[in-house]
Amino acid sequence: MRTLLKYREVWLLAAIAAMVAVISLRFPGFARPGNLAAVFNDTAILMILALGQMAVILTRSIDLSMASNLALTGMVVAMANAAYPEIPVPLLIVFAMAIGLALGALNGLLVWKLGIPAIVVTLGTLTIYRGATFVVSGGAWVNADQMSPAFISLQRGAFLGLPVLSWIALAVIALFYLLMTRTPLGRSIYAIGVNPTASVYAGIDVGRTKFVVFCISGLLAGLSGYLWISRYVIASVEVANGYELNIIAACVIGGVSIAGGIGSVGGAVLGALFLGIISTALPVINISPFWQMAISGGAIILAVVLNARSERKIGRIILREAAA
């Protein structure tokens, strides 16, 4: 039992269960399986994005451009669908992922080949991609009546009682878990976050690995671009504006260390779910949006404090073992 309680995910899962229980006191129907499944579905896009951000953060980098990547990709595929509705939706999804991958690769190349800090690169591309969205669209919106029914309905269908969007999120979570725990790339990502210098001596190409994680984050942002636009049936310059903060917050709350090397797929998913419950449930029980922001901010600060304490404790253990 004590071993189980050492895991951050267990405490976060307990906090989510406690929050659901408290909310259910005011709104008894909230804890029904159907409603919880709807909350999961509403949070699915954030989960996908948080996983991409987690991979970047684990390498001691950060990607501030994911939401802008999402907006630009979503606008391009929405305009393509409006102009050529006969294009199959799966092909548009592949197109969206290819655009997102290209934008992520640009970030990765600048970090890898030019040695520019990731926060500087992605802060610049955040603005560039958002501006490109305006240029591509001419400031116009793509509305629901301009989108084909197939474009809108694909991820709204259901399978075994769950929406297709939820199944897409579950598939991404499963693939990401295998990537991070069962592949050399996943081990390299963690190794770079723990000690980049030692990783070089171990034969890991740090620059190339960082390039790959930015490609992964861009790919997932591209996929999320289609999912976001088809879900909310509107494409504009303001889509997901400021959403990069939610993505980073989900990672931090889930126990992903900003210093790199520490974090898990389960933690990032639970962090996103925590934020999803806050944004979905608190308005239902008539809590002010300002209190929602305060609760989210407080959770982030608490998570950072817990992460810092955990990292110091791990450091002391390593030192004691080395001395022994």
C-alpha positions as a printed NumPy array, in Angstrom:
array([[  0.   ,   0.   ,   0.   ],
       [  2.813,   2.414,   0.877],
       [  4.489,   1.666,  -2.433],
       [  1.251,   2.48 ,  -4.252],
       [  0.886,   5.798,  -2.439],
       [  4.313,   6.91 ,  -3.664],
       [  2.933,   7.331,  -7.161],
       [  1.756,  10.83 ,  -8.069],
       [ -0.981,   9.419, -10.285],
       [ -2.658,   7.71 ,  -7.318],
       [ -2.936,  10.983,  -5.404],
       [ -4.176,  12.82 ,  -8.476],
       [ -6.776,  10.127,  -9.132],
       [ -7.891,  10.429,  -5.489],
       [ -8.156,  14.218,  -5.865],
       [-10.299,  13.797,  -8.99 ],
       [-12.545,  11.273,  -7.203],
       [-12.913,  13.647,  -4.226],
       [-13.759,  16.542,  -6.544],
       [-16.399,  14.454,  -8.343],
       [-17.871,  13.445,  -4.96 ],
       [-18.066,  17.059,  -3.747],
       [-19.638,  18.244,  -7.004],
       [-22.148,  15.375,  -6.822],
       [-23.408,  16.768,  -3.513],
       [-24.635,  19.836,  -5.384],
       [-25.434,  18.113,  -8.672],
       [-26.262,  14.428,  -8.017],
       [-26.345,  13.482, -11.697],
       [-22.733,  14.497, -12.272],
       [-21.272,  11.143, -11.188],
       [-23.428,   9.104, -13.567],
       [-21.321,   7.028, -15.997],
       [-22.862,   8.729, -19.022],
       [-22.016,  12.171, -17.696],
       [-18.459,  11.182, -16.768],
       [-18.017,   9.738, -20.261],
       [-19.165,  13.105, -21.657],
       [-16.587,  14.893, -19.478],
       [-13.885,  12.558, -20.783],
       [-15.003,  13.272, -24.345],
       [-14.927,  17.028, -23.723],
       [-11.358,  16.703, -22.421],
       [-10.128,  14.358, -25.164],
       [ -8.445,  17.051, -27.273],
       [ -6.628,  18.483, -24.25 ],
       [ -5.373,  14.994, -23.375],
       [ -3.954,  14.505, -26.867],
       [ -2.208,  17.87 , -26.795],
       [ -0.89 ,  17.321, -23.256],
       [  0.798,  14.09 , -24.342],
       [  2.641,  15.902, -27.13 ],
       [  3.688,  18.639, -24.733],
       [  4.819,  16.057, -22.184],
       [  7.277,  14.523, -24.654],
       [  8.793,  17.956, -25.288],
       [  8.994,  18.927, -21.616],
       [ 10.663,  15.636, -20.7  ],
       [ 13.643,  16.683, -22.862],
       [ 13.987,  19.98 , -20.927],
       [ 12.257,  21.927, -23.707],
       [  8.799,  23.434, -24.171],
       [  6.447,  24.01 , -27.097],
       [  4.43 ,  27.215, -26.774],
       [  3.176,  27.014, -30.363],
       [  0.892,  23.964, -30.123],
       [ -2.348,  25.965, -29.922],
       [ -1.286,  28.206, -32.83 ],
       [ -0.332,  25.097, -34.812],
       [ -3.806,  23.727, -34.061],
       [ -5.465,  26.964, -35.241],
       [ -3.501,  27.174, -38.483],
       [ -3.95 ,  23.492, -39.307],
       [ -7.646,  23.609, -38.479],
       [ -8.156,  26.671, -40.663],
       [ -6.359,  25.112, -43.655],
       [ -8.329,  21.837, -43.546],
       [-11.617,  23.685, -42.948],
       [-10.976,  25.884, -46.   ],
       [ -9.997,  22.821, -48.037],
       [-13.202,  21.072, -47.016],
       [-15.3  ,  24.151, -47.814],
       [-13.7  ,  24.499, -51.258],
       [-13.558,  20.797, -52.123],
       [-16.208,  18.94 , -50.082],
       [-15.692,  15.809, -52.191],
       [-12.262,  15.172, -50.613],
       [-12.589,  12.164, -48.227],
       [-12.408,  13.161, -44.572],
       [ -9.688,  10.575, -43.717],
       [ -7.515,  12.208, -46.371],
       [ -8.156,  15.611, -44.791],
       [ -7.138,  14.209, -41.401],
       [ -3.87 ,  12.921, -42.887],
       [ -3.4  ,  16.345, -44.498],
       [ -3.947,  18.054, -41.13 ],
       [ -1.43 ,  15.772, -39.429],
       [  1.091,  16.413, -42.219],
       [  0.753,  20.192, -41.807],
       [  1.092,  19.913, -38.029],
       [  4.121,  17.661, -38.468],
       [  5.765,  20.189, -40.809],
       [  5.171,  23.048, -38.358],
       [  6.527,  20.986, -35.476],
       [  9.537,  19.969, -37.575],
       [ 10.316,  23.66 , -38.179],
       [ 10.453,  24.181, -34.416],
       [ 12.641,  21.118, -34.018],
       [ 15.067,  22.153, -36.742],
       [ 15.558,  25.605, -35.229],
       [ 16.227,  24.074, -31.806],
       [ 18.449,  21.285, -33.174],
       [ 20.478,  22.922, -35.933],
       [ 20.708,  26.512, -34.672],
       [ 20.807,  25.759, -30.961],
       [ 18.148,  28.366, -30.157],
       [ 16.381,  27.765, -26.812],
       [ 13.04 ,  26.062, -27.357],
       [ 11.107,  28.697, -25.407],
       [ 12.427,  31.426, -27.739],
       [ 11.781,  29.424, -30.912],
       [  8.231,  28.436, -30.02 ],
       [  7.366,  31.883, -28.666],
       [  8.305,  33.219, -32.099],
       [  6.491,  30.524, -34.073],
       [  3.443,  30.947, -31.819],
       [  3.073,  34.442, -33.265],
       [  4.065,  33.398, -36.791],
       [  1.557,  30.539, -36.966],
       [ -1.224,  32.687, -35.512],
       [ -0.447,  35.425, -38.036],
       [ -0.323,  32.874, -40.852],
       [ -3.823,  31.753, -39.863],
       [ -5.041,  35.303, -40.458],
       [ -3.171,  35.588, -43.76 ],
       [ -4.466,  32.257, -45.086],
       [ -8.072,  33.04 , -44.156],
       [ -7.979,  36.77 , -44.859],
       [ -9.526,  37.248, -41.43 ],
       [-12.673,  35.375, -42.488],
       [-14.339,  32.512, -40.616],
       [-15.306,  29.097, -41.916],
       [-18.726,  28.307, -40.442],
       [-20.716,  25.121, -40.031],
       [-22.809,  25.709, -43.15 ],
       [-19.609,  25.765, -45.246],
       [-18.392,  22.403, -43.931],
       [-19.523,  19.086, -45.353],
       [-21.703,  16.826, -43.159],
       [-19.038,  14.095, -43.242],
       [-16.371,  16.541, -42.02 ],
       [-18.488,  17.421, -38.984],
       [-20.003,  14.036, -38.192],
       [-16.992,  11.684, -38.321],
       [-15.753,  12.207, -34.756],
       [-19.305,  12.684, -33.45 ],
       [-20.317,   9.09 , -34.185],
       [-20.373,   6.472, -31.432],
       [-18.897,   3.001, -31.021],
       [-19.701,   0.728, -28.062],
       [-21.36 ,   3.637, -26.301],
       [-18.414,   6.034, -26.588],
       [-18.021,   8.86 , -29.128],
       [-15.374,   8.358, -31.807],
       [-13.459,  11.335, -30.379],
       [-13.017,   9.45 , -27.104],
       [-11.802,   6.364, -28.982],
       [ -9.28 ,   8.507, -30.868],
       [ -7.999,   9.877, -27.555],
       [ -7.776,   6.375, -26.068],
       [ -5.856,   5.142, -29.129],
       [ -3.386,   8.044, -28.843],
       [ -2.945,   7.374, -25.114],
       [ -2.255,   3.67 , -25.736],
       [  0.216,   4.37 , -28.552],
       [  1.956,   7.024, -26.499],
       [  2.249,   4.668, -23.534],
       [  3.932,   2.068, -25.73 ],
       [  6.206,   4.738, -27.233],
       [  7.365,   6.062, -23.87 ],
       [  7.749,   2.745, -22.05 ],
       [  8.596,   0.136, -24.697],
       [ 10.795,   1.84 , -27.3  ],
       [ 14.386,   3.136, -27.429],
       [ 13.025,   6.574, -28.337],
       [ 10.993,   6.728, -25.132],
       [ 14.009,   5.736, -23.043],
       [ 16.122,   8.328, -24.851],
       [ 13.58 ,  11.054, -24.117],
       [ 13.689,  10.306, -20.389],
       [ 17.483,   9.982, -20.409],
       [ 17.951,  13.398, -22.015],
       [ 15.713,  14.988, -19.388],
       [ 17.639,  13.362, -16.539],
       [ 21.128,  14.168, -17.845],
       [ 21.753,  15.45 , -21.392],
       [ 25.539,  15.238, -21.027],
       [ 25.514,  11.628, -19.89 ],
       [ 23.054,  10.852, -22.706],
       [ 25.658,  11.94 , -25.261],
       [ 28.207,   9.551, -23.746],
       [ 25.558,   6.814, -23.87 ],
       [ 25.319,   7.281, -27.637],
       [ 22.052,   9.25 , -27.719],
       [ 21.807,  12.029, -30.308],
       [ 20.273,  14.75 , -28.104],
       [ 19.591,  17.207, -30.926],
       [ 17.951,  14.633, -33.174],
       [ 15.803,  13.335, -30.314],
       [ 14.588,  16.848, -29.523],
       [ 13.771,  17.286, -33.205],
       [ 11.679,  14.103, -33.096],
       [  9.697,  15.174, -30.011],
       [  8.84 ,  18.499, -31.651],
       [  7.666,  16.533, -34.69 ],
       [  5.478,  14.43 , -32.391],
       [  3.973,  17.49 , -30.694],
       [  3.323,  19.065, -34.107],
       [  1.714,  15.875, -35.413],
       [ -0.672,  15.718, -32.457],
       [ -1.424,  19.446, -32.766],
       [ -2.308,  18.859, -36.42 ],
       [ -4.635,  15.987, -35.535],
       [ -6.203,  18.162, -32.837],
       [ -6.702,  20.921, -35.422],
       [ -9.168,  18.766, -37.343],
       [-10.791,  17.427, -34.15 ],
       [-11.266,  20.932, -32.716],
       [-12.763,  22.45 , -35.878],
       [-15.069,  19.527, -36.584],
       [-16.222,  19.479, -32.951],
       [-16.912,  23.187, -32.523],
       [-17.795,  23.7  , -36.233],
       [-16.06 ,  27.03 , -36.619],
       [-12.597,  27.973, -37.841],
       [-11.219,  31.423, -37.018],
       [ -8.031,  33.201, -36.024],
       [ -9.164,  33.082, -32.389],
       [ -9.47 ,  29.293, -32.219],
       [ -7.636,  27.904, -29.147],
       [ -6.24 ,  31.362, -28.367],
       [ -4.268,  31.047, -25.118],
       [ -4.903,  27.293, -24.963],
       [ -1.17 ,  26.583, -24.724],
       [ -1.425,  27.544, -21.047],
       [ -4.035,  24.819, -20.455],
       [ -1.809,  22.289, -22.214],
       [  1.209,  23.117, -20.053],
       [ -0.966,  23.246, -16.926],
       [ -2.281,  19.721, -17.616],
       [  1.294,  18.438, -17.791],
       [  2.429,  20.221, -14.632],
       [ -0.613,  19.138, -12.621],
       [ -0.018,  15.599, -13.872],
       [  3.477,  15.555, -12.369],
       [  5.542,  16.282, -15.483],
       [  8.618,  18.163, -14.275],
       [  9.485,  21.38 , -16.094],
       [ 13.123,  20.487, -15.391],
       [ 12.688,  17.39 , -17.571],
       [ 13.102,  13.652, -17.101],
       [ 10.108,  13.088, -14.798],
       [  6.534,  12.429, -15.878],
       [  4.213,   9.74 , -17.159],
       [  1.481,   9.266, -19.726],
       [ -1.04 ,   8.503, -16.983],
       [ -0.102,  11.66 , -15.096],
       [ -0.525,  13.91 , -18.153],
       [ -3.909,  12.344, -18.934],
       [ -5.123,  12.741, -15.347],
       [ -3.864,  16.334, -15.272],
       [ -5.924,  17.099, -18.369],
       [ -8.937,  15.316, -16.874],
       [ -8.565,  17.351, -13.663],
       [ -8.752,  20.602, -15.654],
       [-11.592,  19.209, -17.74 ],
       [-13.69 ,  18.47 , -14.664],
       [-13.06 ,  21.966, -13.318],
       [-14.104,  23.662, -16.559],
       [-17.121,  21.384, -17.072],
       [-18.521,  20.962, -13.577],
       [-17.972,  24.227, -11.752],
       [-20.268,  26.297, -14.002],
       [-22.984,  23.696, -13.422],
       [-22.912,  24.388,  -9.681],
       [-22.875,  28.153, -10.273],
       [-19.276,  28.867,  -9.336],
       [-17.917,  32.05 , -10.907],
       [-15.48 ,  31.719, -13.841],
       [-13.03 ,  33.788, -11.806],
       [-13.058,  31.138,  -9.081],
       [-12.492,  28.517, -11.752],
       [ -9.354,  30.375, -12.813],
       [ -8.282,  30.686,  -9.174],
       [ -8.759,  26.964,  -8.544],
       [ -6.825,  26.055, -11.691],
       [ -4.03 ,  28.472, -10.784],
       [ -3.872,  27.155,  -7.231],
       [ -3.663,  23.578,  -8.529],
       [ -0.765,  24.552, -10.796],
       [  1.164,  26.215,  -7.963],
       [  0.556,  23.251,  -5.66 ],
       [  1.691,  20.845,  -8.399],
       [  4.905,  22.805,  -8.978],
       [  5.645,  22.802,  -5.24 ],
       [  5.04 ,  19.051,  -5.008],
       [  7.206,  18.449,  -8.073],
       [ 10.043,  20.515,  -6.618],
       [  9.87 ,  18.709,  -3.262],
       [  9.813,  15.328,  -4.987],
       [ 12.834,  16.209,  -7.143],
       [ 14.826,  17.407,  -4.103],
       [ 13.963,  14.197,  -2.259],
       [ 15.077,  12.09 ,  -5.223],
       [ 18.288,  14.086,  -5.386],
       [ 19.025,  13.437,  -1.705],
       [ 18.365,   9.714,  -2.142],
       [ 20.77 ,   9.565,  -5.092],
       [ 23.443,  11.388,  -3.091],
       [ 23.031,   9.061,  -0.124],
       [ 23.275,   6.002,  -2.363],
       [ 26.367,   7.419,  -4.049],
       [ 27.999,   8.105,  -0.684],
       [ 27.212,   4.591,   0.5  ]])
